[in-house]
Amino acid sequence: MNNSKYLLLIIIFSCSNTKKIDLNSDLFSAKSSESYLQASGEDLYISWTEQRLDSNYLYNSRFNGKSWGKKELITKGKDWFVNWADFPSISHNNISNTFFSFNLQKSSEETFSYDVNYFFKAKEWVDMKKIHSDNTFTEHGFVSVTPYGEGFIASWLDGRNTVPSSNGHGKGAMTLRSAEIDKEGKIINERLVDNMVCDCCQTSMTVAGGIPLLVYRDRSPEETRDIYLSRYVNSQWTEPISIHDDGWVINGCPVNGPNIDSFEDRVVVSWFSASNGIPKVNLKFSSDKGQSFGRKIMVDNIDNKPMGRVDIEFINKDEIIVSWLSVVDGEGKLLMRKINSMGTLGEIHTITEVSTERSTGFPQIEKWQDNIFLSWTDISGGDKRVKTSMIPLSAL
């Protein structure tokens, strides 16, 4: 993964036209970052990392209805791969009341040589070691995970084929792989999804009508990097299909993956593209568990100079909220918009100003009860620190 390809972002929160409620920040210490939100049934969870001296810590907390609850340690250690774009998350299965999380552990002295070590909790957190079966000193990251049955299904970018071949033909491509995790935390299936994908774009997963769906940025031999989808049917991934043929040819990873969400059988996918030199944020709806998609809806185009970094949430069966980053009147903004499945576009709301440093990472949104929750990394005080807020759906 080439750091020079990363888009650089920082958020300084100043909500100008929405009713924002700031949540308790004393939970998150200085040098906290890489937050992730997950709503699970009646509960809302957040995970984040902290750095102290030469050690890293992964924490989580549950929202108690008014503020975040106690701070729980998932794991701690040294020699982690900590990255603003590739970071841990948490997932809760409310059927089995189990949890899944992970960290990225350096596997050699090479910069981009690290493993995905996963952790499982029934009563307490247990280190389950690597989620992938190979032992190559290559990249393994950009994990997506979602509850599935009584366990979980996870995917990750896997660099096992990027090791130079013995016949001198050079390195292979980054692959996309997955694993099912049962209610005891054990891997029961590991599968190849795609044998050539973009090297460092986020992946995203959801389950629609009992079918896991996985979206990601593909990569062709001609360096076309459009968004593809595969469905997990009968414990096998279907042949990936293009969400839309943008035809974005770029000789390098844009670090700008898609996002997917579902409501029963309905699915929505949002993504960023700069095909033909025009930056834009798009989305598509599906009403049949992702077997087919409707027309492309442009969320934001060159008028606002969108930068991507999308997140998307169903708020009911017919409406979604999408968030993304844009440059408006010369200043960076985190924007939100409500859109219904018929393509009716709501007002664009400015949520926060942004500058161009990468320490902010990727802002998160999650719908819980009658609010949209947000988390981001703030560095306005000189140190990185996770902050969270919520916005009533009625304000959007």
mmCIF file of C-alpha atoms in Angstrom:
data_model
loop_
_atom_site.group_PDB
_atom_site.id
_atom_site.type_symbol
_atom_site.label_atom_id
_atom_site.label_comp_id
_atom_site.label_asym_id
_atom_site.label_seq_id
_atom_site.Cartn_x
_atom_site.Cartn_y
_atom_site.Cartn_z
ATOM 1 C CA MET A 1 0.000 0.000 0.000
ATOM 2 C CA ASN A 2 1.537 3.262 -1.136
ATOM 3 C CA ASN A 3 1.126 6.004 1.448
ATOM 4 C CA SER A 4 1.725 8.617 -1.256
ATOM 5 C CA LYS A 5 -1.617 7.617 -2.768
ATOM 6 C CA TYR A 6 -3.586 8.314 0.387
ATOM 7 C CA LEU A 7 -5.984 11.266 0.404
ATOM 8 C CA LEU A 8 -5.267 13.477 3.386
ATOM 9 C CA LEU A 9 -8.057 14.637 5.697
ATOM 10 C CA ILE A 10 -8.705 16.240 9.098
ATOM 11 C CA ILE A 11 -11.994 17.207 10.723
ATOM 12 C CA ILE A 12 -12.564 20.257 12.942
ATOM 13 C CA PHE A 13 -16.159 19.869 14.152
ATOM 14 C CA SER A 14 -18.437 22.893 13.793
ATOM 15 C CA CYS A 15 -21.987 21.972 12.891
ATOM 16 C CA SER A 16 -23.552 24.955 11.141
ATOM 17 C CA ASN A 17 -27.010 23.823 10.086
ATOM 18 C CA THR A 18 -27.849 20.690 12.061
ATOM 19 C CA LYS A 19 -28.776 20.121 15.687
ATOM 20 C CA LYS A 20 -25.670 18.375 17.011
ATOM 21 C CA ILE A 21 -25.347 16.951 20.525
ATOM 22 C CA ASP A 22 -21.779 16.348 21.695
ATOM 23 C CA LEU A 23 -21.258 13.227 23.810
ATOM 24 C CA ASN A 24 -18.877 12.627 26.700
ATOM 25 C CA SER A 25 -15.285 12.986 25.572
ATOM 26 C CA ASP A 26 -13.569 12.103 28.854
ATOM 27 C CA LEU A 27 -13.758 8.434 27.841
ATOM 28 C CA PHE A 28 -11.262 9.003 25.027
ATOM 29 C CA SER A 29 -7.769 9.947 26.115
ATOM 30 C CA ALA A 30 -5.159 11.885 24.211
ATOM 31 C CA LYS A 31 -3.666 9.870 21.349
ATOM 32 C CA SER A 32 -6.956 8.050 20.776
ATOM 33 C CA SER A 33 -8.038 7.489 17.176
ATOM 34 C CA GLU A 34 -9.447 5.037 14.605
ATOM 35 C CA SER A 35 -12.970 4.810 16.019
ATOM 36 C CA TYR A 36 -15.670 2.489 14.688
ATOM 37 C CA LEU A 37 -19.429 2.436 15.434
ATOM 38 C CA GLN A 38 -21.809 -0.553 15.343
ATOM 39 C CA ALA A 39 -25.500 -0.704 16.199
ATOM 40 C CA SER A 40 -26.649 -4.150 17.293
ATOM 41 C CA GLY A 41 -30.288 -4.650 18.227
ATOM 42 C CA GLU A 42 -30.963 -2.494 21.279
ATOM 43 C CA ASP A 43 -27.285 -1.634 21.726
ATOM 44 C CA LEU A 44 -24.726 0.733 20.213
ATOM 45 C CA TYR A 45 -20.988 0.067 20.484
ATOM 46 C CA ILE A 46 -17.813 1.941 19.693
ATOM 47 C CA SER A 47 -14.229 0.686 19.403
ATOM 48 C CA TRP A 48 -11.063 2.767 19.182
ATOM 49 C CA THR A 49 -7.302 2.594 19.644
ATOM 50 C CA GLU A 50 -4.972 4.471 21.984
ATOM 51 C CA GLN A 51 -1.213 4.790 21.938
ATOM 52 C CA ARG A 52 0.970 5.229 25.029
ATOM 53 C CA LEU A 53 4.736 5.182 24.695
ATOM 54 C CA ASP A 54 5.586 2.103 22.580
ATOM 55 C CA SER A 55 2.335 0.232 23.258
ATOM 56 C CA ASN A 56 -1.082 0.218 21.611
ATOM 57 C CA TYR A 57 -4.462 -0.459 23.202
ATOM 58 C CA LEU A 58 -7.796 -1.448 21.652
ATOM 59 C CA TYR A 59 -10.902 -0.466 23.653
ATOM 60 C CA ASN A 60 -14.660 -0.609 23.312
ATOM 61 C CA SER A 61 -17.676 0.883 25.068
ATOM 62 C CA ARG A 62 -21.481 0.538 24.978
ATOM 63 C CA PHE A 63 -23.808 3.533 24.815
ATOM 64 C CA ASN A 64 -26.142 3.572 27.828
ATOM 65 C CA GLY A 65 -28.790 5.822 26.305
ATOM 66 C CA LYS A 66 -27.286 9.103 27.487
ATOM 67 C CA SER A 67 -23.526 8.643 27.292
ATOM 68 C CA TRP A 68 -20.852 6.045 26.648
ATOM 69 C CA GLY A 69 -20.436 3.462 29.400
ATOM 70 C CA LYS A 70 -17.284 2.073 30.944
ATOM 71 C CA LYS A 71 -14.127 1.653 28.916
ATOM 72 C CA GLU A 72 -13.320 -2.024 28.244
ATOM 73 C CA LEU A 73 -9.927 -3.261 27.071
ATOM 74 C CA ILE A 74 -10.034 -5.759 24.219
ATOM 75 C CA THR A 75 -6.286 -6.200 23.817
ATOM 76 C CA LYS A 76 -2.967 -4.384 24.068
ATOM 77 C CA GLY A 77 0.465 -4.942 22.588
ATOM 78 C CA LYS A 78 3.495 -3.666 20.745
ATOM 79 C CA ASP A 79 4.528 -3.663 17.102
ATOM 80 C CA TRP A 80 1.037 -3.062 15.794
ATOM 81 C CA PHE A 81 0.407 -1.747 12.319
ATOM 82 C CA VAL A 82 -1.593 1.399 13.087
ATOM 83 C CA ASN A 83 -2.919 3.294 10.101
ATOM 84 C CA TRP A 84 -5.438 6.092 9.599
ATOM 85 C CA ALA A 85 -7.175 4.165 6.779
ATOM 86 C CA ASP A 86 -6.788 0.539 7.932
ATOM 87 C CA PHE A 87 -7.980 0.112 11.514
ATOM 88 C CA PRO A 88 -9.773 -2.234 13.962
ATOM 89 C CA SER A 89 -13.528 -2.507 14.417
ATOM 90 C CA ILE A 90 -16.008 -4.271 16.678
ATOM 91 C CA SER A 91 -19.024 -6.441 15.863
ATOM 92 C CA HIS A 92 -21.689 -7.791 18.220
ATOM 93 C CA ASN A 93 -23.991 -10.745 17.458
ATOM 94 C CA ASN A 94 -27.130 -10.186 19.522
ATOM 95 C CA ILE A 95 -28.392 -13.739 18.866
ATOM 96 C CA SER A 96 -25.454 -15.462 20.570
ATOM 97 C CA ASN A 97 -24.363 -12.361 22.544
ATOM 98 C CA THR A 98 -20.810 -12.754 21.258
ATOM 99 C CA PHE A 99 -18.301 -10.187 20.021
ATOM 100 C CA PHE A 100 -15.620 -10.059 17.330
ATOM 101 C CA SER A 101 -12.721 -7.625 17.040
ATOM 102 C CA PHE A 102 -9.169 -7.598 15.695
ATOM 103 C CA ASN A 103 -5.882 -5.756 15.505
ATOM 104 C CA LEU A 104 -3.177 -5.612 12.840
ATOM 105 C CA GLN A 105 0.061 -7.136 14.106
ATOM 106 C CA LYS A 106 3.434 -6.575 12.429
ATOM 107 C CA SER A 107 4.831 -9.862 11.111
ATOM 108 C CA SER A 108 8.299 -8.701 10.030
ATOM 109 C CA GLU A 109 10.415 -5.566 9.839
ATOM 110 C CA GLU A 110 9.025 -4.707 6.397
ATOM 111 C CA THR A 111 6.674 -1.711 6.525
ATOM 112 C CA PHE A 112 3.703 -3.438 4.936
ATOM 113 C CA SER A 113 4.051 -6.853 6.530
ATOM 114 C CA TYR A 114 1.299 -7.536 9.048
ATOM 115 C CA ASP A 115 -1.367 -10.071 10.055
ATOM 116 C CA VAL A 116 -5.004 -9.827 11.099
ATOM 117 C CA ASN A 117 -5.213 -11.187 14.658
ATOM 118 C CA TYR A 118 -8.804 -11.600 15.785
ATOM 119 C CA PHE A 119 -10.395 -11.670 19.223
ATOM 120 C CA PHE A 120 -13.638 -13.324 20.286
ATOM 121 C CA LYS A 121 -15.764 -12.748 23.351
ATOM 122 C CA ALA A 122 -18.500 -14.892 24.855
ATOM 123 C CA LYS A 123 -17.741 -14.099 28.507
ATOM 124 C CA GLU A 124 -14.306 -12.532 28.130
ATOM 125 C CA TRP A 125 -12.031 -11.567 25.255
ATOM 126 C CA VAL A 126 -9.913 -14.440 23.906
ATOM 127 C CA ASP A 127 -7.008 -14.097 21.461
ATOM 128 C CA MET A 128 -7.835 -16.420 18.537
ATOM 129 C CA LYS A 129 -4.605 -15.557 16.635
ATOM 130 C CA LYS A 130 -4.568 -15.093 12.841
ATOM 131 C CA ILE A 131 -7.781 -15.169 10.847
ATOM 132 C CA HIS A 132 -5.954 -16.107 7.633
ATOM 133 C CA SER A 133 -4.239 -19.425 6.981
ATOM 134 C CA ASP A 134 -1.039 -18.256 5.248
ATOM 135 C CA ASN A 135 2.253 -17.345 6.918
ATOM 136 C CA THR A 136 3.583 -14.908 4.325
ATOM 137 C CA PHE A 137 5.219 -11.676 5.453
ATOM 138 C CA THR A 138 2.783 -9.592 3.433
ATOM 139 C CA GLU A 139 -0.166 -7.255 3.907
ATOM 140 C CA HIS A 140 -3.401 -8.453 5.482
ATOM 141 C CA GLY A 141 -5.917 -5.782 6.399
ATOM 142 C CA PHE A 142 -8.901 -3.602 5.508
ATOM 143 C CA VAL A 143 -11.176 -5.992 7.371
ATOM 144 C CA SER A 144 -14.982 -5.963 7.186
ATOM 145 C CA VAL A 145 -17.088 -8.067 9.539
ATOM 146 C CA THR A 146 -20.791 -8.529 10.202
ATOM 147 C CA PRO A 147 -22.903 -10.880 12.359
ATOM 148 C CA TYR A 148 -24.042 -13.962 10.448
ATOM 149 C CA GLY A 149 -26.177 -16.708 11.964
ATOM 150 C CA GLU A 150 -24.930 -17.212 15.498
ATOM 151 C CA GLY A 151 -21.418 -16.124 14.558
ATOM 152 C CA PHE A 152 -19.784 -13.753 12.099
ATOM 153 C CA ILE A 153 -18.455 -13.499 8.574
ATOM 154 C CA ALA A 154 -15.349 -11.425 7.896
ATOM 155 C CA SER A 155 -13.396 -10.381 4.815
ATOM 156 C CA TRP A 156 -9.958 -8.872 4.343
ATOM 157 C CA LEU A 157 -7.423 -7.864 1.700
ATOM 158 C CA ASP A 158 -4.819 -10.629 1.575
ATOM 159 C CA GLY A 159 -1.336 -10.187 0.105
ATOM 160 C CA ARG A 160 -0.174 -13.803 0.145
ATOM 161 C CA ASN A 161 0.175 -13.798 -3.654
ATOM 162 C CA THR A 162 2.268 -10.616 -3.682
ATOM 163 C CA VAL A 163 5.410 -12.487 -2.613
ATOM 164 C CA PRO A 164 7.881 -12.438 -5.555
ATOM 165 C CA SER A 165 7.732 -15.754 -7.391
ATOM 166 C CA SER A 166 10.691 -18.108 -7.561
ATOM 167 C CA ASN A 167 10.622 -18.107 -11.378
ATOM 168 C CA GLY A 168 11.400 -14.402 -11.508
ATOM 169 C CA HIS A 169 8.019 -13.363 -12.882
ATOM 170 C CA GLY A 170 7.474 -10.791 -10.145
ATOM 171 C CA LYS A 171 4.699 -10.340 -7.665
ATOM 172 C CA GLY A 172 1.092 -11.392 -7.931
ATOM 173 C CA ALA A 173 -1.971 -9.331 -7.104
ATOM 174 C CA MET A 174 -3.734 -8.473 -3.886
ATOM 175 C CA THR A 175 -6.617 -10.885 -3.241
ATOM 176 C CA LEU A 176 -9.876 -10.604 -1.310
ATOM 177 C CA ARG A 177 -10.696 -13.461 1.062
ATOM 178 C CA SER A 178 -13.244 -14.277 3.742
ATOM 179 C CA ALA A 179 -13.895 -16.562 6.689
ATOM 180 C CA GLU A 180 -16.936 -17.651 8.663
ATOM 181 C CA ILE A 181 -16.569 -17.651 12.433
ATOM 182 C CA ASP A 182 -18.906 -19.861 14.466
ATOM 183 C CA LYS A 183 -20.521 -19.083 17.839
ATOM 184 C CA GLU A 184 -17.427 -20.426 19.629
ATOM 185 C CA GLY A 185 -15.086 -18.161 17.689
ATOM 186 C CA LYS A 186 -13.652 -20.874 15.438
ATOM 187 C CA ILE A 187 -13.108 -20.490 11.703
ATOM 188 C CA ILE A 188 -15.283 -22.941 9.801
ATOM 189 C CA ASN A 189 -14.797 -21.720 6.243
ATOM 190 C CA GLU A 190 -12.116 -19.676 4.497
ATOM 191 C CA ARG A 191 -12.921 -18.608 0.954
ATOM 192 C CA LEU A 192 -11.376 -16.699 -1.948
ATOM 193 C CA VAL A 193 -13.678 -13.932 -3.166
ATOM 194 C CA ASP A 194 -11.584 -12.269 -5.888
ATOM 195 C CA ASN A 195 -8.015 -12.946 -7.016
ATOM 196 C CA MET A 196 -7.191 -9.360 -8.096
ATOM 197 C CA VAL A 197 -8.457 -6.301 -6.218
ATOM 198 C CA CYS A 198 -7.371 -2.758 -5.395
ATOM 199 C CA ASP A 199 -4.549 -2.831 -2.851
ATOM 200 C CA CYS A 200 -5.790 -0.498 -0.104
ATOM 201 C CA CYS A 201 -9.436 0.463 -0.456
ATOM 202 C CA GLN A 202 -11.856 -0.343 2.334
ATOM 203 C CA THR A 203 -14.310 -3.217 1.904
ATOM 204 C CA SER A 204 -17.831 -3.276 3.355
ATOM 205 C CA MET A 205 -20.276 -6.045 4.316
ATOM 206 C CA THR A 206 -23.938 -6.458 5.229
ATOM 207 C CA VAL A 207 -26.497 -9.269 5.427
ATOM 208 C CA ALA A 208 -29.706 -8.831 3.411
ATOM 209 C CA GLY A 209 -32.464 -11.383 3.857
ATOM 210 C CA GLY A 210 -29.961 -13.886 5.265
ATOM 211 C CA ILE A 211 -27.460 -13.397 2.407
ATOM 212 C CA PRO A 212 -24.056 -11.814 3.181
ATOM 213 C CA LEU A 213 -23.025 -9.184 0.629
ATOM 214 C CA LEU A 214 -19.514 -7.832 0.142
ATOM 215 C CA VAL A 215 -18.562 -4.714 -1.836
ATOM 216 C CA TYR A 216 -15.030 -3.627 -2.707
ATOM 217 C CA ARG A 217 -12.924 -1.835 -5.299
ATOM 218 C CA ASP A 218 -11.865 -4.229 -8.026
ATOM 219 C CA ARG A 219 -8.728 -3.973 -10.161
ATOM 220 C CA SER A 220 -8.413 -5.085 -13.765
ATOM 221 C CA PRO A 221 -5.168 -5.741 -15.688
ATOM 222 C CA GLU A 222 -5.851 -2.404 -17.434
ATOM 223 C CA GLU A 223 -6.006 -0.652 -13.993
ATOM 224 C CA THR A 224 -9.745 -0.026 -14.092
ATOM 225 C CA ARG A 225 -10.821 0.226 -10.434
ATOM 226 C CA ASP A 226 -14.596 0.150 -10.224
ATOM 227 C CA ILE A 227 -16.844 -1.136 -7.417
ATOM 228 C CA TYR A 228 -17.848 -4.809 -7.431
ATOM 229 C CA LEU A 229 -20.188 -6.958 -5.347
ATOM 230 C CA SER A 230 -20.323 -10.653 -4.466
ATOM 231 C CA ARG A 231 -23.059 -12.579 -2.585
ATOM 232 C CA TYR A 232 -22.406 -15.478 -0.202
ATOM 233 C CA VAL A 233 -24.839 -18.201 -1.268
ATOM 234 C CA ASN A 234 -24.647 -21.806 -0.006
ATOM 235 C CA SER A 235 -21.255 -21.066 1.613
ATOM 236 C CA GLN A 236 -19.742 -19.921 -1.691
ATOM 237 C CA TRP A 237 -19.157 -16.452 -3.105
ATOM 238 C CA THR A 238 -20.916 -15.741 -6.363
ATOM 239 C CA GLU A 239 -19.090 -14.414 -9.429
ATOM 240 C CA PRO A 240 -18.460 -10.724 -8.639
ATOM 241 C CA ILE A 241 -20.522 -8.192 -10.579
ATOM 242 C CA SER A 242 -19.903 -4.518 -11.254
ATOM 243 C CA ILE A 243 -22.157 -2.150 -9.324
ATOM 244 C CA HIS A 244 -21.654 0.366 -12.133
ATOM 245 C CA ASP A 245 -19.154 0.591 -14.990
ATOM 246 C CA ASP A 246 -17.569 3.917 -14.094
ATOM 247 C CA GLY A 247 -14.449 3.046 -16.045
ATOM 248 C CA TRP A 248 -12.132 4.750 -13.536
ATOM 249 C CA VAL A 249 -8.600 4.010 -14.716
ATOM 250 C CA ILE A 250 -6.033 4.927 -12.072
ATOM 251 C CA ASN A 251 -2.509 3.574 -11.696
ATOM 252 C CA GLY A 252 -2.543 3.491 -7.896
ATOM 253 C CA CYS A 253 -4.935 2.884 -5.052
ATOM 254 C CA PRO A 254 -7.204 5.860 -4.219
ATOM 255 C CA VAL A 255 -7.814 4.586 -0.648
ATOM 256 C CA ASN A 256 -11.518 5.290 -1.062
ATOM 257 C CA GLY A 257 -13.653 2.186 -0.678
ATOM 258 C CA PRO A 258 -17.426 1.716 -0.984
ATOM 259 C CA ASN A 259 -20.008 1.300 1.762
ATOM 260 C CA ILE A 260 -23.047 -0.972 1.903
ATOM 261 C CA ASP A 261 -26.088 -1.284 4.167
ATOM 262 C CA SER A 262 -29.332 -3.285 4.155
ATOM 263 C CA PHE A 263 -32.876 -3.259 5.528
ATOM 264 C CA GLU A 264 -34.510 -6.704 5.248
ATOM 265 C CA ASP A 265 -34.215 -7.520 1.486
ATOM 266 C CA ARG A 266 -33.284 -3.964 0.506
ATOM 267 C CA VAL A 267 -29.693 -2.935 -0.131
ATOM 268 C CA VAL A 268 -27.909 0.335 -0.843
ATOM 269 C CA VAL A 269 -24.317 0.840 -2.012
ATOM 270 C CA SER A 270 -22.519 4.185 -2.119
ATOM 271 C CA TRP A 271 -19.101 4.871 -3.591
ATOM 272 C CA PHE A 272 -16.647 7.497 -4.844
ATOM 273 C CA SER A 273 -15.262 7.672 -8.367
ATOM 274 C CA ALA A 274 -13.166 10.134 -10.349
ATOM 275 C CA SER A 275 -13.683 8.564 -13.764
ATOM 276 C CA ASN A 276 -13.078 10.945 -16.669
ATOM 277 C CA GLY A 277 -11.381 13.269 -14.196
ATOM 278 C CA ILE A 278 -14.687 14.184 -12.534
ATOM 279 C CA PRO A 279 -14.953 13.422 -8.777
ATOM 280 C CA LYS A 280 -18.398 12.236 -7.723
ATOM 281 C CA VAL A 281 -20.270 10.324 -5.027
ATOM 282 C CA ASN A 282 -22.900 7.873 -6.289
ATOM 283 C CA LEU A 283 -25.293 5.292 -4.914
ATOM 284 C CA LYS A 284 -27.589 2.526 -6.111
ATOM 285 C CA PHE A 285 -30.519 0.699 -4.502
ATOM 286 C CA SER A 286 -31.490 -2.967 -4.738
ATOM 287 C CA SER A 287 -34.818 -4.497 -3.667
ATOM 288 C CA ASP A 288 -33.828 -8.163 -4.172
ATOM 289 C CA LYS A 289 -30.947 -8.814 -1.747
ATOM 290 C CA GLY A 290 -28.363 -7.398 -4.135
ATOM 291 C CA GLN A 291 -29.158 -9.586 -7.140
ATOM 292 C CA SER A 292 -29.840 -6.488 -9.241
ATOM 293 C CA PHE A 293 -29.599 -2.730 -8.800
ATOM 294 C CA GLY A 294 -31.563 0.253 -10.032
ATOM 295 C CA ARG A 295 -30.298 3.409 -11.678
ATOM 296 C CA LYS A 296 -27.264 5.315 -10.477
ATOM 297 C CA ILE A 297 -28.100 8.299 -8.274
ATOM 298 C CA MET A 298 -25.525 11.093 -8.088
ATOM 299 C CA VAL A 299 -25.223 12.244 -4.470
ATOM 300 C CA ASP A 300 -22.641 14.974 -5.098
ATOM 301 C CA ASN A 301 -20.635 16.003 -8.145
ATOM 302 C CA ILE A 302 -17.910 18.383 -9.168
ATOM 303 C CA ASP A 303 -19.897 21.439 -8.005
ATOM 304 C CA ASN A 304 -18.818 20.590 -4.457
ATOM 305 C CA LYS A 305 -15.564 18.810 -5.399
ATOM 306 C CA PRO A 306 -16.368 15.611 -3.473
ATOM 307 C CA MET A 307 -13.486 13.695 -1.929
ATOM 308 C CA GLY A 308 -15.421 10.512 -1.071
ATOM 309 C CA ARG A 309 -14.916 8.629 2.209
ATOM 310 C CA VAL A 310 -18.555 7.567 2.150
ATOM 311 C CA ASP A 311 -20.654 5.977 4.863
ATOM 312 C CA ILE A 312 -24.315 5.023 4.454
ATOM 313 C CA GLU A 313 -27.195 3.986 6.715
ATOM 314 C CA PHE A 314 -30.795 2.901 6.196
ATOM 315 C CA ILE A 315 -33.066 4.882 8.538
ATOM 316 C CA ASN A 316 -36.191 3.002 7.434
ATOM 317 C CA LYS A 317 -37.069 0.663 4.581
ATOM 318 C CA ASP A 318 -37.380 3.518 2.068
ATOM 319 C CA GLU A 319 -34.800 6.113 3.168
ATOM 320 C CA ILE A 320 -31.066 6.290 3.739
ATOM 321 C CA ILE A 321 -28.570 8.808 5.104
ATOM 322 C CA VAL A 322 -25.261 9.092 3.257
ATOM 323 C CA SER A 323 -22.191 11.002 4.474
ATOM 324 C CA TRP A 324 -19.140 12.033 2.471
ATOM 325 C CA LEU A 325 -16.341 14.602 2.323
ATOM 326 C CA SER A 326 -16.344 17.516 -0.138
ATOM 327 C CA VAL A 327 -14.678 20.854 -0.749
ATOM 328 C CA VAL A 328 -17.337 23.579 -0.662
ATOM 329 C CA ASP A 329 -16.429 27.196 -1.459
ATOM 330 C CA GLY A 330 -12.770 26.321 -1.035
ATOM 331 C CA GLU A 331 -13.203 24.659 2.376
ATOM 332 C CA GLY A 332 -13.457 20.988 3.269
ATOM 333 C CA LYS A 333 -16.760 19.784 4.715
ATOM 334 C CA LEU A 334 -18.310 16.590 6.014
ATOM 335 C CA LEU A 335 -21.731 16.474 4.360
ATOM 336 C CA MET A 336 -24.900 14.421 4.865
ATOM 337 C CA ARG A 337 -27.963 13.900 2.735
ATOM 338 C CA LYS A 338 -31.215 11.968 3.034
ATOM 339 C CA ILE A 339 -32.278 10.075 -0.104
ATOM 340 C CA ASN A 340 -35.251 7.794 -0.669
ATOM 341 C CA SER A 341 -35.347 4.642 -2.788
ATOM 342 C CA MET A 342 -37.217 6.475 -5.576
ATOM 343 C CA GLY A 343 -34.213 8.770 -5.973
ATOM 344 C CA THR A 344 -35.634 11.880 -4.306
ATOM 345 C CA LEU A 345 -32.726 13.926 -2.975
ATOM 346 C CA GLY A 346 -32.975 15.731 0.342
ATOM 347 C CA GLU A 347 -31.099 18.849 1.374
ATOM 348 C CA ILE A 348 -27.308 18.626 1.713
ATOM 349 C CA HIS A 349 -26.374 19.323 5.353
ATOM 350 C CA THR A 350 -22.950 20.590 6.360
ATOM 351 C CA ILE A 351 -21.913 18.655 9.458
ATOM 352 C CA THR A 352 -18.318 19.781 9.979
ATOM 353 C CA GLU A 353 -15.406 21.602 8.398
ATOM 354 C CA VAL A 354 -12.382 19.605 7.252
ATOM 355 C CA SER A 355 -8.777 20.381 6.382
ATOM 356 C CA THR A 356 -6.281 18.226 4.525
ATOM 357 C CA GLU A 357 -4.390 16.210 7.131
ATOM 358 C CA ARG A 358 -4.886 12.457 7.256
ATOM 359 C CA SER A 359 -4.909 12.062 11.055
ATOM 360 C CA THR A 360 -8.701 12.421 11.124
ATOM 361 C CA GLY A 361 -9.061 9.049 9.404
ATOM 362 C CA PHE A 362 -12.547 8.030 8.295
ATOM 363 C CA PRO A 363 -15.579 9.605 9.981
ATOM 364 C CA GLN A 364 -18.180 7.035 11.006
ATOM 365 C CA ILE A 365 -21.968 7.291 11.041
ATOM 366 C CA GLU A 366 -24.456 4.830 12.560
ATOM 367 C CA LYS A 367 -28.207 5.010 12.958
ATOM 368 C CA TRP A 368 -29.447 4.065 16.443
ATOM 369 C CA GLN A 369 -32.974 4.679 17.674
ATOM 370 C CA ASP A 370 -33.995 8.104 16.349
ATOM 371 C CA ASN A 371 -30.503 9.548 15.937
ATOM 372 C CA ILE A 372 -27.495 9.414 13.676
ATOM 373 C CA PHE A 373 -24.310 8.938 15.707
ATOM 374 C CA LEU A 374 -20.958 10.205 14.476
ATOM 375 C CA SER A 375 -17.385 9.538 15.514
ATOM 376 C CA TRP A 376 -14.152 11.033 14.230
ATOM 377 C CA THR A 377 -10.609 11.844 15.311
ATOM 378 C CA ASP A 378 -10.046 15.467 16.289
ATOM 379 C CA ILE A 379 -6.539 16.972 16.349
ATOM 380 C CA SER A 380 -7.432 20.618 16.901
ATOM 381 C CA GLY A 381 -6.013 20.478 20.430
ATOM 382 C CA GLY A 382 -2.624 19.271 19.269
ATOM 383 C CA ASP A 383 -3.232 15.602 20.165
ATOM 384 C CA LYS A 384 -5.350 13.038 18.373
ATOM 385 C CA ARG A 385 -8.563 12.376 20.309
ATOM 386 C CA VAL A 386 -11.758 10.527 19.429
ATOM 387 C CA LYS A 387 -14.913 12.602 19.660
ATOM 388 C CA THR A 388 -18.536 11.585 19.184
ATOM 389 C CA SER A 389 -21.820 13.341 18.575
ATOM 390 C CA MET A 390 -25.393 12.542 17.666
ATOM 391 C CA ILE A 391 -27.880 14.304 15.412
ATOM 392 C CA PRO A 392 -31.647 13.702 15.650
ATOM 393 C CA LEU A 393 -33.027 12.243 12.444
ATOM 394 C CA SER A 394 -35.617 14.995 12.493
ATOM 395 C CA ALA A 395 -32.812 17.531 11.894
ATOM 396 C CA LEU A 396 -31.852 15.824 8.648
#
